[in-house]
PDB file of C-alpha atoms and ligand atoms in Angstrom:
ATOM      1  CA  MET A  11     229.665  91.227  91.718  1.00 70.00           C
ATOM      2  CA  SER A  12     226.564  94.068  91.896  1.00 77.00           C
ATOM      3  CA  ALA A  13     225.368  94.866  88.519  1.00 79.00           C
ATOM      4  CA  PRO A  14     225.991  98.544  87.428  1.00 86.00           C
ATOM      5  CA  PRO A  15     223.609 101.022  87.807  1.00 89.00           C
ATOM      6  CA  PRO A  16     221.019 101.471  84.585  1.00 95.00           C
ATOM      7  CA  THR A  17     221.579 104.443  82.340  1.00 96.00           C
ATOM      8  CA  PRO A  18     219.969 107.425  82.542  1.00 97.00           C
ATOM      9  CA  GLU A  19     218.446 106.091  78.999  1.00 97.00           C
ATOM     10  CA  SER A  20     217.395 102.725  80.515  1.00 97.00           C
ATOM     11  CA  LEU A  21     215.635 104.342  82.939  1.00 98.00           C
ATOM     12  CA  LEU A  22     213.546 107.196  80.330  1.00 98.00           C
ATOM     13  CA  ALA A  23     212.694 103.769  79.032  1.00 98.00           C
ATOM     14  CA  CYS A  24     210.726 103.157  82.443  1.00 98.00           C
ATOM     15  CA  ALA A  25     209.151 106.119  82.735  1.00 98.00           C
ATOM     16  CA  VAL A  26     207.184 106.343  80.158  1.00 98.00           C
ATOM     17  CA  ASP A  27     206.655 102.660  80.051  1.00 98.00           C
ATOM     18  CA  VAL A  28     205.173 103.656  83.452  1.00 98.00           C
ATOM     19  CA  ALA A  29     203.142 107.106  82.412  1.00 98.00           C
ATOM     20  CA  ARG A  30     202.316 105.364  79.574  1.00 98.00           C
ATOM     21  CA  ALA A  31     200.600 103.156  81.695  1.00 98.00           C
ATOM     22  CA  ALA A  32     199.273 104.697  84.348  1.00 98.00           C
ATOM     23  CA  GLY A  33     197.790 107.204  81.779  1.00 98.00           C
ATOM     24  CA  ALA A  34     196.438 104.153  79.709  1.00 98.00           C
ATOM     25  CA  HIS A  35     194.157 103.159  83.130  1.00 98.00           C
ATOM     26  CA  ALA A  36     193.057 106.426  83.442  1.00 98.00           C
ATOM     27  CA  MET A  37     191.485 107.076  79.696  1.00 98.00           C
ATOM     28  CA  ALA A  38     190.588 103.176  80.175  1.00 98.00           C
ATOM     29  CA  ASN A  39     188.047 104.599  83.255  1.00 98.00           C
ATOM     30  CA  LEU A  40     186.735 108.331  82.780  1.00 98.00           C
ATOM     31  CA  ASP A  41     183.256 106.999  83.530  1.00 98.00           C
ATOM     32  CA  ARG A  42     185.165 106.831  86.886  1.00 98.00           C
ATOM     33  CA  ARG A  43     187.299 110.120  86.531  1.00 97.00           C
ATOM     34  CA  ARG A  44     184.263 111.708  89.211  1.00 96.00           C
ATOM     35  CA  VAL A  45     184.146 109.020  92.025  1.00 96.00           C
ATOM     36  CA  SER A  46     186.170 110.994  94.414  1.00 94.00           C
ATOM     37  CA  ILE A  47     188.033 110.312  98.009  1.00 93.00           C
ATOM     38  CA  HIS A  48     188.172 113.374  99.148  1.00 91.00           C
ATOM     39  CA  GLU A  49     187.356 116.469  98.538  1.00 90.00           C
ATOM     40  CA  SER A  50     188.188 120.597  99.405  1.00 86.00           C
ATOM     41  CA  GLN A  51     187.379 123.732  98.108  1.00 83.00           C
ATOM     42  CA  HIS A  52     189.988 123.684  95.583  1.00 82.00           C
ATOM     43  CA  ASP A  53     191.364 120.493  95.204  1.00 85.00           C
ATOM     44  CA  VAL A  54     190.292 116.308  95.000  1.00 89.00           C
ATOM     45  CA  LYS A  55     191.887 113.164  95.915  1.00 93.00           C
ATOM     46  CA  LEU A  56     189.766 110.583  93.024  1.00 96.00           C
ATOM     47  CA  GLU A  57     190.000 106.699  93.115  1.00 97.00           C
ATOM     48  CA  LEU A  58     192.052 106.859  89.793  1.00 97.00           C
ATOM     49  CA  ASP A  59     194.859 109.339  91.355  1.00 97.00           C
ATOM     50  CA  VAL A  60     195.238 105.689  93.894  1.00 97.00           C
ATOM     51  CA  GLU A  61     195.138 102.875  91.189  1.00 98.00           C
ATOM     52  CA  CYS A  62     196.783 105.386  88.778  1.00 98.00           C
ATOM     53  CA  GLN A  63     199.468 105.148  91.032  1.00 97.00           C
ATOM     54  CA  LYS A  64     199.421 101.754  92.267  1.00 97.00           C
ATOM     55  CA  ILE A  65     199.993 100.647  88.572  1.00 97.00           C
ATOM     56  CA  ALA A  66     203.085 102.960  88.387  1.00 98.00           C
ATOM     57  CA  GLU A  67     204.291 101.440  91.744  1.00 97.00           C
ATOM     58  CA  GLY A  68     203.876  97.954  90.498  1.00 97.00           C
ATOM     59  CA  ILE A  69     206.081  98.723  87.178  1.00 98.00           C
ATOM     60  CA  ILE A  70     208.457 100.296  88.861  1.00 97.00           C
ATOM     61  CA  ARG A  71     208.879  97.715  91.661  1.00 96.00           C
ATOM     62  CA  GLU A  72     209.138  94.618  89.638  1.00 97.00           C
ATOM     63  CA  ARG A  73     212.070  96.498  87.170  1.00 97.00           C
ATOM     64  CA  TYR A  74     213.585  98.014  89.968  1.00 96.00           C
ATOM     65  CA  PRO A  75     213.154  96.182  93.673  1.00 94.00           C
ATOM     66  CA  ASP A  76     215.329  98.433  95.217  1.00 94.00           C
ATOM     67  CA  HIS A  77     214.911 101.524  93.707  1.00 96.00           C
ATOM     68  CA  ALA A  78     212.975 103.833  96.597  1.00 95.00           C
ATOM     69  CA  PHE A  79     210.209 105.754  95.807  1.00 95.00           C
ATOM     70  CA  LEU A  80     207.136 109.075  96.914  1.00 94.00           C
ATOM     71  CA  GLY A  81     203.732 109.134  95.128  1.00 93.00           C
ATOM     72  CA  GLU A  82     201.689 111.735  95.419  1.00 89.00           C
ATOM     73  CA  GLU A  83     199.002 109.671  96.680  1.00 86.00           C
ATOM     74  CA  ASP A  84     201.899 108.322 100.221  1.00 80.00           C
ATOM     75  CA  THR A  85     201.145 111.640 101.560  1.00 56.00           C
ATOM     76  CA  GLY A  86     204.744 112.400 101.138  1.00 48.00           C
ATOM     77  CA  ALA A  87     206.577 109.374 102.484  1.00 49.00           C
ATOM     78  CA  THR A  88     209.560 108.012 100.680  1.00 52.00           C
ATOM     79  CA  ALA A  89     208.318 104.367 100.533  1.00 57.00           C
ATOM     80  CA  GLY A  90     210.807 101.292 100.463  1.00 58.00           C
ATOM     81  CA  GLY A  91     214.132 101.273  98.236  1.00 62.00           C
ATOM     82  CA  THR A  92     217.834 100.995  99.639  1.00 61.00           C
ATOM     83  CA  GLY A  93     219.737 102.637  97.075  1.00 69.00           C
ATOM     84  CA  ASP A  94     220.321 106.054  96.411  1.00 91.00           C
ATOM     85  CA  PHE A  95     217.722 106.086  92.976  1.00 97.00           C
ATOM     86  CA  GLN A  96     214.413 107.295  93.653  1.00 97.00           C
ATOM     87  CA  TRP A  97     211.045 107.268  91.319  1.00 97.00           C
ATOM     88  CA  ILE A  98     209.170 110.611  92.162  1.00 97.00           C
ATOM     89  CA  VAL A  99     205.835 110.280  90.765  1.00 98.00           C
ATOM     90  CA  ASP A 100     202.307 112.125  90.421  1.00 98.00           C
ATOM     91  CA  PRO A 101     199.489 109.587  88.754  1.00 98.00           C
ATOM     92  CA  ILE A 102     197.583 112.417  87.611  1.00 98.00           C
ATOM     93  CA  ASP A 103     199.114 115.735  87.823  1.00 98.00           C
ATOM     94  CA  GLY A 104     195.595 118.453  86.889  1.00 97.00           C
ATOM     95  CA  THR A 105     193.428 116.034  88.947  1.00 97.00           C
ATOM     96  CA  VAL A 106     190.770 118.910  89.126  1.00 96.00           C
ATOM     97  CA  ASN A 107     190.687 119.073  85.520  1.00 97.00           C
ATOM     98  CA  PHE A 108     191.164 115.399  84.735  1.00 98.00           C
ATOM     99  CA  SER A 109     187.629 114.898  86.681  1.00 97.00           C
ATOM    100  CA  SER A 110     186.024 117.235  85.276  1.00 97.00           C
ATOM    101  CA  GLY A 111     187.246 116.769  81.550  1.00 97.00           C
ATOM    102  CA  PHE A 112     189.073 119.480  80.918  1.00 98.00           C
ATOM    103  CA  PRO A 113     192.206 117.761  79.036  1.00 98.00           C
ATOM    104  CA  PHE A 114     195.494 119.648  80.559  1.00 98.00           C
ATOM    105  CA  TRP A 115     196.188 116.085  82.744  1.00 98.00           C
ATOM    106  CA  CYS A 116     198.856 114.214  82.692  1.00 98.00           C
ATOM    107  CA  CYS A 117     200.499 111.751  84.436  1.00 98.00           C
ATOM    108  CA  SER A 118     204.524 112.454  85.444  1.00 98.00           C
ATOM    109  CA  VAL A 119     207.490 109.681  86.463  1.00 98.00           C
ATOM    110  CA  ALA A 120     210.610 110.649  87.368  1.00 98.00           C
ATOM    111  CA  VAL A 121     213.363 108.773  88.531  1.00 98.00           C
ATOM    112  CA  ARG A 122     216.482 111.486  90.653  1.00 97.00           C
ATOM    113  CA  ARG A 123     220.289 108.994  92.315  1.00 96.00           C
ATOM    114  CA  GLY A 124     220.922 111.273  94.879  1.00 94.00           C
ATOM    115  CA  PRO A 125     220.193 114.970  94.170  1.00 94.00           C
ATOM    116  CA  ASP A 126     220.005 114.530  90.236  1.00 96.00           C
ATOM    117  CA  THR A 127     217.329 114.376  87.704  1.00 98.00           C
ATOM    118  CA  LEU A 128     218.294 111.025  85.533  1.00 98.00           C
ATOM    119  CA  ALA A 129     215.357 110.670  83.871  1.00 98.00           C
ATOM    120  CA  GLY A 130     211.716 111.612  83.243  1.00 98.00           C
ATOM    121  CA  ALA A 131     208.429 111.368  81.534  1.00 99.00           C
ATOM    122  CA  VAL A 132     205.120 113.573  81.404  1.00 99.00           C
ATOM    123  CA  TYR A 133     202.246 111.711  79.608  1.00 99.00           C
ATOM    124  CA  ALA A 134     198.907 114.108  78.451  1.00 98.00           C
ATOM    125  CA  PRO A 135     196.615 110.982  76.735  1.00 98.00           C
ATOM    126  CA  GLU A 136     194.240 113.435  76.036  1.00 98.00           C
ATOM    127  CA  LEU A 137     196.163 116.035  74.220  1.00 98.00           C
ATOM    128  CA  ASP A 138     198.299 112.996  73.117  1.00 98.00           C
ATOM    129  CA  GLN A 139     202.268 114.576  73.950  1.00 98.00           C
ATOM    130  CA  LEU A 140     204.639 112.526  75.853  1.00 99.00           C
ATOM    131  CA  TYR A 141     207.211 115.081  76.296  1.00 99.00           C
ATOM    132  CA  THR A 142     210.495 113.143  77.595  1.00 99.00           C
ATOM    133  CA  ALA A 143     214.418 113.695  78.631  1.00 98.00           C
ATOM    134  CA  ALA A 144     217.182 112.214  80.441  1.00 98.00           C
ATOM    135  CA  ALA A 145     220.327 113.508  81.715  1.00 97.00           C
ATOM    136  CA  ASN A 146     222.084 112.746  78.772  1.00 93.00           C
ATOM    137  CA  VAL A 147     219.208 112.975  75.778  1.00 97.00           C
ATOM    138  CA  PRO A 148     216.921 115.857  75.534  1.00 98.00           C
ATOM    139  CA  ALA A 149     213.352 117.062  75.800  1.00 98.00           C
ATOM    140  CA  GLN A 150     211.536 115.559  73.251  1.00 98.00           C
ATOM    141  CA  LEU A 151     207.733 115.995  72.410  1.00 98.00           C
ATOM    142  CA  ASN A 152     206.281 112.851  70.535  1.00 98.00           C
ATOM    143  CA  GLY A 153     210.308 112.712  69.844  1.00 98.00           C
ATOM    144  CA  ASN A 154     211.093 115.566  68.905  1.00 98.00           C
ATOM    145  CA  THR A 155     213.251 117.553  69.535  1.00 98.00           C
ATOM    146  CA  LEU A 156     212.289 120.671  71.849  1.00 98.00           C
ATOM    147  CA  SER A 157     214.124 124.104  72.403  1.00 98.00           C
ATOM    148  CA  VAL A 158     213.254 126.950  74.719  1.00 99.00           C
ATOM    149  CA  SER A 159     211.985 130.481  73.689  1.00 98.00           C
ATOM    150  CA  SER A 160     214.385 133.807  72.455  1.00 98.00           C
ATOM    151  CA  THR A 161     211.829 136.009  74.811  1.00 98.00           C
ATOM    152  CA  ALA A 162     214.404 138.568  76.387  1.00 98.00           C
ATOM    153  CA  SER A 163     212.102 140.150  78.813  1.00 98.00           C
ATOM    154  CA  LEU A 164     209.885 139.605  81.122  1.00 98.00           C
ATOM    155  CA  ALA A 165     207.776 142.586  80.078  1.00 98.00           C
ATOM    156  CA  GLU A 166     207.227 140.643  76.935  1.00 98.00           C
ATOM    157  CA  SER A 167     206.858 137.152  78.336  1.00 98.00           C
ATOM    158  CA  ILE A 168     203.617 134.443  78.762  1.00 98.00           C
ATOM    159  CA  VAL A 169     204.402 133.327  82.184  1.00 98.00           C
ATOM    160  CA  MET A 170     202.716 130.301  83.398  1.00 98.00           C
ATOM    161  CA  THR A 171     200.820 130.229  87.406  1.00 98.00           C
ATOM    162  CA  GLY A 172     199.203 128.875  89.587  1.00 94.00           C
ATOM    163  CA  MET A 173     197.003 130.286  92.681  1.00 85.00           C
ATOM    164  CA  ASP A 174     199.266 129.356  95.375  1.00 76.00           C
ATOM    165  CA  LYS A 175     195.987 130.676  97.842  1.00 68.00           C
ATOM    166  CA  ASN A 176     197.508 131.296 100.861  1.00 69.00           C
ATOM    167  CA  VAL A 177     199.777 128.737 101.407  1.00 80.00           C
ATOM    168  CA  ILE A 178     202.893 131.404 103.004  1.00 84.00           C
ATOM    169  CA  PRO A 179     200.628 132.213 105.959  1.00 82.00           C
ATOM    170  CA  GLU A 180     202.656 135.675 106.139  1.00 82.00           C
ATOM    171  CA  MET A 181     201.935 136.113 102.665  1.00 84.00           C
ATOM    172  CA  PRO A 182     199.464 138.058 100.876  1.00 88.00           C
ATOM    173  CA  ARG A 183     197.190 136.079  99.153  1.00 88.00           C
ATOM    174  CA  TYR A 184     198.493 135.630  95.169  1.00 92.00           C
ATOM    175  CA  ALA A 185     200.739 137.917  96.105  1.00 93.00           C
ATOM    176  CA  VAL A 186     202.960 135.546  93.429  1.00 94.00           C
ATOM    177  CA  PHE A 187     200.182 135.507  90.501  1.00 95.00           C
ATOM    178  CA  ARG A 188     199.996 139.263  91.185  1.00 96.00           C
ATOM    179  CA  THR A 189     203.595 139.990  89.852  1.00 97.00           C
ATOM    180  CA  VAL A 190     204.150 137.730  87.773  1.00 97.00           C
ATOM    181  CA  ALA A 191     199.879 140.070  86.306  1.00 97.00           C
ATOM    182  CA  ASP A 192     201.780 142.893  86.909  1.00 98.00           C
ATOM    183  CA  HIS A 193     205.191 142.473  85.032  1.00 98.00           C
ATOM    184  CA  ALA A 194     205.053 139.899  82.468  1.00 98.00           C
ATOM    185  CA  ARG A 195     202.485 141.391  79.127  1.00 98.00           C
ATOM    186  CA  LYS A 196     200.432 137.799  80.537  1.00 98.00           C
ATOM    187  CA  ALA A 197     200.095 135.404  83.151  1.00 98.00           C
ATOM    188  CA  ARG A 198     198.430 132.308  81.902  1.00 98.00           C
ATOM    189  CA  ILE A 199     196.460 129.451  84.801  1.00 97.00           C
ATOM    190  CA  LEU A 200     196.090 125.372  82.986  1.00 97.00           C
ATOM    191  CA  GLY A 201     196.491 123.759  86.376  1.00 96.00           C
ATOM    192  CA  SER A 202     199.024 121.325  85.898  1.00 98.00           C
ATOM    193  CA  ALA A 203     201.819 122.555  86.737  1.00 98.00           C
ATOM    194  CA  ALA A 204     203.786 119.755  85.389  1.00 98.00           C
ATOM    195  CA  LEU A 205     202.066 120.923  81.637  1.00 98.00           C
ATOM    196  CA  ASP A 206     202.643 124.182  82.831  1.00 98.00           C
ATOM    197  CA  LEU A 207     206.686 123.633  82.960  1.00 98.00           C
ATOM    198  CA  CYS A 208     206.611 121.638  79.806  1.00 98.00           C
ATOM    199  CA  ARG A 209     204.586 124.850  77.833  1.00 98.00           C
ATOM    200  CA  VAL A 210     208.012 126.408  79.230  1.00 99.00           C
ATOM    201  CA  ALA A 211     210.204 123.510  77.837  1.00 99.00           C
ATOM    202  CA  VAL A 212     208.347 123.936  74.441  1.00 98.00           C
ATOM    203  CA  GLY A 213     208.813 126.993  73.995  1.00 98.00           C
ATOM    204  CA  GLN A 214     205.003 128.145  73.369  1.00 98.00           C
ATOM    205  CA  ALA A 215     204.944 130.060  77.485  1.00 98.00           C
ATOM    206  CA  ASP A 216     208.958 131.387  78.190  1.00 99.00           C
ATOM    207  CA  GLY A 217     208.350 131.159  82.117  1.00 98.00           C
ATOM    208  CA  TYR A 218     206.547 128.960  84.862  1.00 98.00           C
ATOM    209  CA  VAL A 219     206.741 129.747  88.137  1.00 98.00           C
ATOM    210  CA  GLU A 220     203.998 128.787  91.636  1.00 96.00           C
ATOM    211  CA  ALA A 221     204.247 128.295  95.282  1.00 94.00           C
ATOM    212  CA  GLY A 222     203.020 125.662  97.103  1.00 92.00           C
ATOM    213  CA  ILE A 223     203.890 122.349  94.275  1.00 95.00           C
ATOM    214  CA  TYR A 224     205.301 120.078  95.860  1.00 95.00           C
ATOM    215  CA  LEU A 225     208.693 117.896  93.915  1.00 97.00           C
ATOM    216  CA  TRP A 226     206.294 115.609  92.308  1.00 97.00           C
ATOM    217  CA  ASP A 227     203.952 117.762  90.128  1.00 98.00           C
ATOM    218  CA  MET A 228     207.747 119.231  88.854  1.00 98.00           C
ATOM    219  CA  ALA A 229     210.372 116.556  89.019  1.00 98.00           C
ATOM    220  CA  ALA A 230     209.994 115.108  85.775  1.00 98.00           C
ATOM    221  CA  ALA A 231     208.934 118.953  83.664  1.00 98.00           C
ATOM    222  CA  GLY A 232     211.177 120.532  85.723  1.00 98.00           C
ATOM    223  CA  LEU A 233     213.994 118.316  84.277  1.00 98.00           C
ATOM    224  CA  ILE A 234     212.765 118.276  80.414  1.00 99.00           C
ATOM    225  CA  VAL A 235     212.405 121.787  80.457  1.00 99.00           C
ATOM    226  CA  GLN A 236     216.853 122.602  81.901  1.00 98.00           C
ATOM    227  CA  ARG A 237     217.368 119.530  78.993  1.00 98.00           C
ATOM    228  CA  ALA A 238     214.742 122.107  76.787  1.00 98.00           C
ATOM    229  CA  GLY A 239     217.777 124.862  77.495  1.00 98.00           C
ATOM    230  CA  GLY A 240     215.452 126.564  79.937  1.00 98.00           C
ATOM    231  CA  ALA A 241     216.425 127.094  83.901  1.00 98.00           C
ATOM    232  CA  LEU A 242     215.273 125.724  87.204  1.00 98.00           C
ATOM    233  CA  GLU A 243     215.045 127.631  90.570  1.00 98.00           C
ATOM    234  CA  ILE A 244     213.494 126.359  93.018  1.00 98.00           C
ATOM    235  CA  LEU A 245     213.780 130.223  95.744  1.00 97.00           C
ATOM    236  CA  ARG A 246     211.975 129.000  98.844  1.00 94.00           C
ATOM    237  CA  THR A 247     211.304 125.059 100.573  1.00 93.00           C
ATOM    238  CA  LEU A 248     207.807 124.956 102.406  1.00 89.00           C
ATOM    239  CA  GLU A 249     206.614 123.440 105.419  1.00 84.00           C
ATOM    240  CA  ASN A 250     204.983 119.667 104.460  1.00 86.00           C
ATOM    241  CA  GLY A 251     207.480 119.932 101.771  1.00 90.00           C
ATOM    242  CA  ARG A 252     206.060 122.467  99.565  1.00 93.00           C
ATOM    243  CA  LEU A 253     207.623 124.147  97.018  1.00 95.00           C
ATOM    244  CA  VAL A 254     207.869 127.740  95.286  1.00 96.00           C
ATOM    245  CA  CYS A 255     210.054 127.300  91.938  1.00 97.00           C
ATOM    246  CA  VAL A 256     210.758 129.450  89.648  1.00 98.00           C
ATOM    247  CA  ALA A 257     211.774 127.959  85.235  1.00 98.00           C
ATOM    248  CA  THR A 258     211.844 130.225  82.626  1.00 99.00           C
ATOM    249  CA  ASN A 259     213.683 129.846  79.128  1.00 99.00           C
ATOM    250  CA  GLY A 260     217.051 131.406  81.177  1.00 98.00           C
ATOM    251  CA  ARG A 261     217.152 134.580  79.258  1.00 98.00           C
ATOM    252  CA  ILE A 262     214.413 135.657  81.980  1.00 98.00           C
ATOM    253  CA  GLN A 263     214.829 134.163  85.057  1.00 98.00           C
ATOM    254  CA  SER A 264     217.172 136.095  87.432  1.00 98.00           C
ATOM    255  CA  GLU A 265     213.856 139.311  85.964  1.00 98.00           C
ATOM    256  CA  LEU A 266     211.348 136.591  87.206  1.00 98.00           C
ATOM    257  CA  VAL A 267     213.167 135.017  90.297  1.00 98.00           C
ATOM    258  CA  LYS A 268     214.398 138.934  91.225  1.00 98.00           C
ATOM    259  CA  ARG A 269     210.360 139.693  91.261  1.00 98.00           C
ATOM    260  CA  VAL A 270     209.011 136.878  93.230  1.00 97.00           C
ATOM    261  CA  ALA A 271     211.965 136.731  96.422  1.00 96.00           C
ATOM    262  CA  ALA A 272     210.787 140.378  96.766  1.00 96.00           C
ATOM    263  CA  VAL A 273     207.176 139.678  97.348  1.00 95.00           C
ATOM    264  CA  LEU A 274     208.158 136.199  99.784  1.00 93.00           C
ATOM    265  CA  PRO A 275     208.292 136.906 103.216  1.00 89.00           C
ATOM    266  CA  PRO A 276     212.399 137.608 104.885  1.00 85.00           C
ATOM    267  CA  LEU A 277     213.570 133.174 105.394  1.00 82.00           C
ATOM    268  CA  GLN A 278     213.597 132.920 109.660  1.00 74.00           C
ATOM    269  CA  VAL A 279     216.681 132.863 110.631  1.00 70.00           C
ATOM    270  CA  GLU A 280     217.055 129.597 113.016  1.00 67.00           C
ATOM    271  CA  ALA A 281     217.688 131.081 116.735  1.00 63.00           C
TER     272      ALA A 281
HETATM  273  C1  LIG B 301     198.225 120.197  91.036  1.00 51.87           C
HETATM  274  C2  LIG B 301     198.815 121.313  90.670  1.00 51.87           C
HETATM  275  C3  LIG B 301     199.406 122.764  89.819  1.00 51.87           C
HETATM  276  C4  LIG B 301     198.036 123.621  91.006  1.00 51.87           C
HETATM  277  C5  LIG B 301     197.244 122.278  91.787  1.00 51.87           C
HETATM  278  C6  LIG B 301     197.791 121.071  92.153  1.00 51.87           C
HETATM  279  P1  LIG B 301     197.113 117.571  91.703  1.00 51.87           P
HETATM  280  O1  LIG B 301     198.520 119.795  91.085  1.00 51.87           O
HETATM  281  O2  LIG B 301     199.974 120.254  88.970  1.00 51.87           O
HETATM  282  O3  LIG B 301     200.232 123.573  89.103  1.00 51.87           O
HETATM  283  O4  LIG B 301     197.946 124.425  91.038  1.00 51.87           O
HETATM  284  O5  LIG B 301     196.415 122.955  93.351  1.00 51.87           O
HETATM  285  O6  LIG B 301     198.556 121.138  93.104  1.00 51.87           O
HETATM  286  O7  LIG B 301     196.908 117.952  92.731  1.00 51.87           O
HETATM  287  O8  LIG B 301     195.994 118.227  89.909  1.00 51.87           O
HETATM  288  O9  LIG B 301     198.323 116.623  91.127  1.00 51.87           O
END
């Protein structure tokens, strides 16, 4: 007789262990924070990205050998596993921040069953912050329950975003950033999608939008926003799995979605 499926609480406990272990390795090797494997104009891949992911994957495979694993350093391939559980890991989200000594970075660990995210942990070691949530566990920061803001209009809002560069070729560069800057009270860019989303869950920001992030950037923190009472939508899935993600306190969701949708190119209808 097969064992019952793991509970969201037990999955969350594993996600926390994994995020903490990856973060501990990064913190124990800060002397190597600038050692890169690959660099481009707007991004770097570090030796520690790969090492932290290996640590994360090792713990998950030991506890749940039949679960699938998707990590940023796998170039998007879904590795191993036969069941319908999938772990989604960004070992260092905010890699450029980490590499430069800017403390706004984190280890993000989520687990899904089919399309449903059951548990997520976002650990920011240099900020001493652990964000958690599960399907039946409220969003918490260091054990304290979180709630999104009550800001009722986009014009009064702080919206976290990123520099989408030219992620959508047929779109003017920075069109998403521009519409946020035009219609929110303030746009803020801090360089980690997961921690930007956690700003919304904590109630320090009222929204987050970015074009060009990946599932591993937002899977854990997206659940944390939802379990803090917020809203999360993927407006568009782009080529190579990049996403247009909008998350808010719920009260400004439709207004922000409308502004962002207005600058996205029309969907190409399959011939
Ligand atoms: C980062 C995202 C951030 C985005 C950066 C980068 P990484 O992820 O969290 O929102 O603006 O360009 O993609 O690469 O540091 O894991």
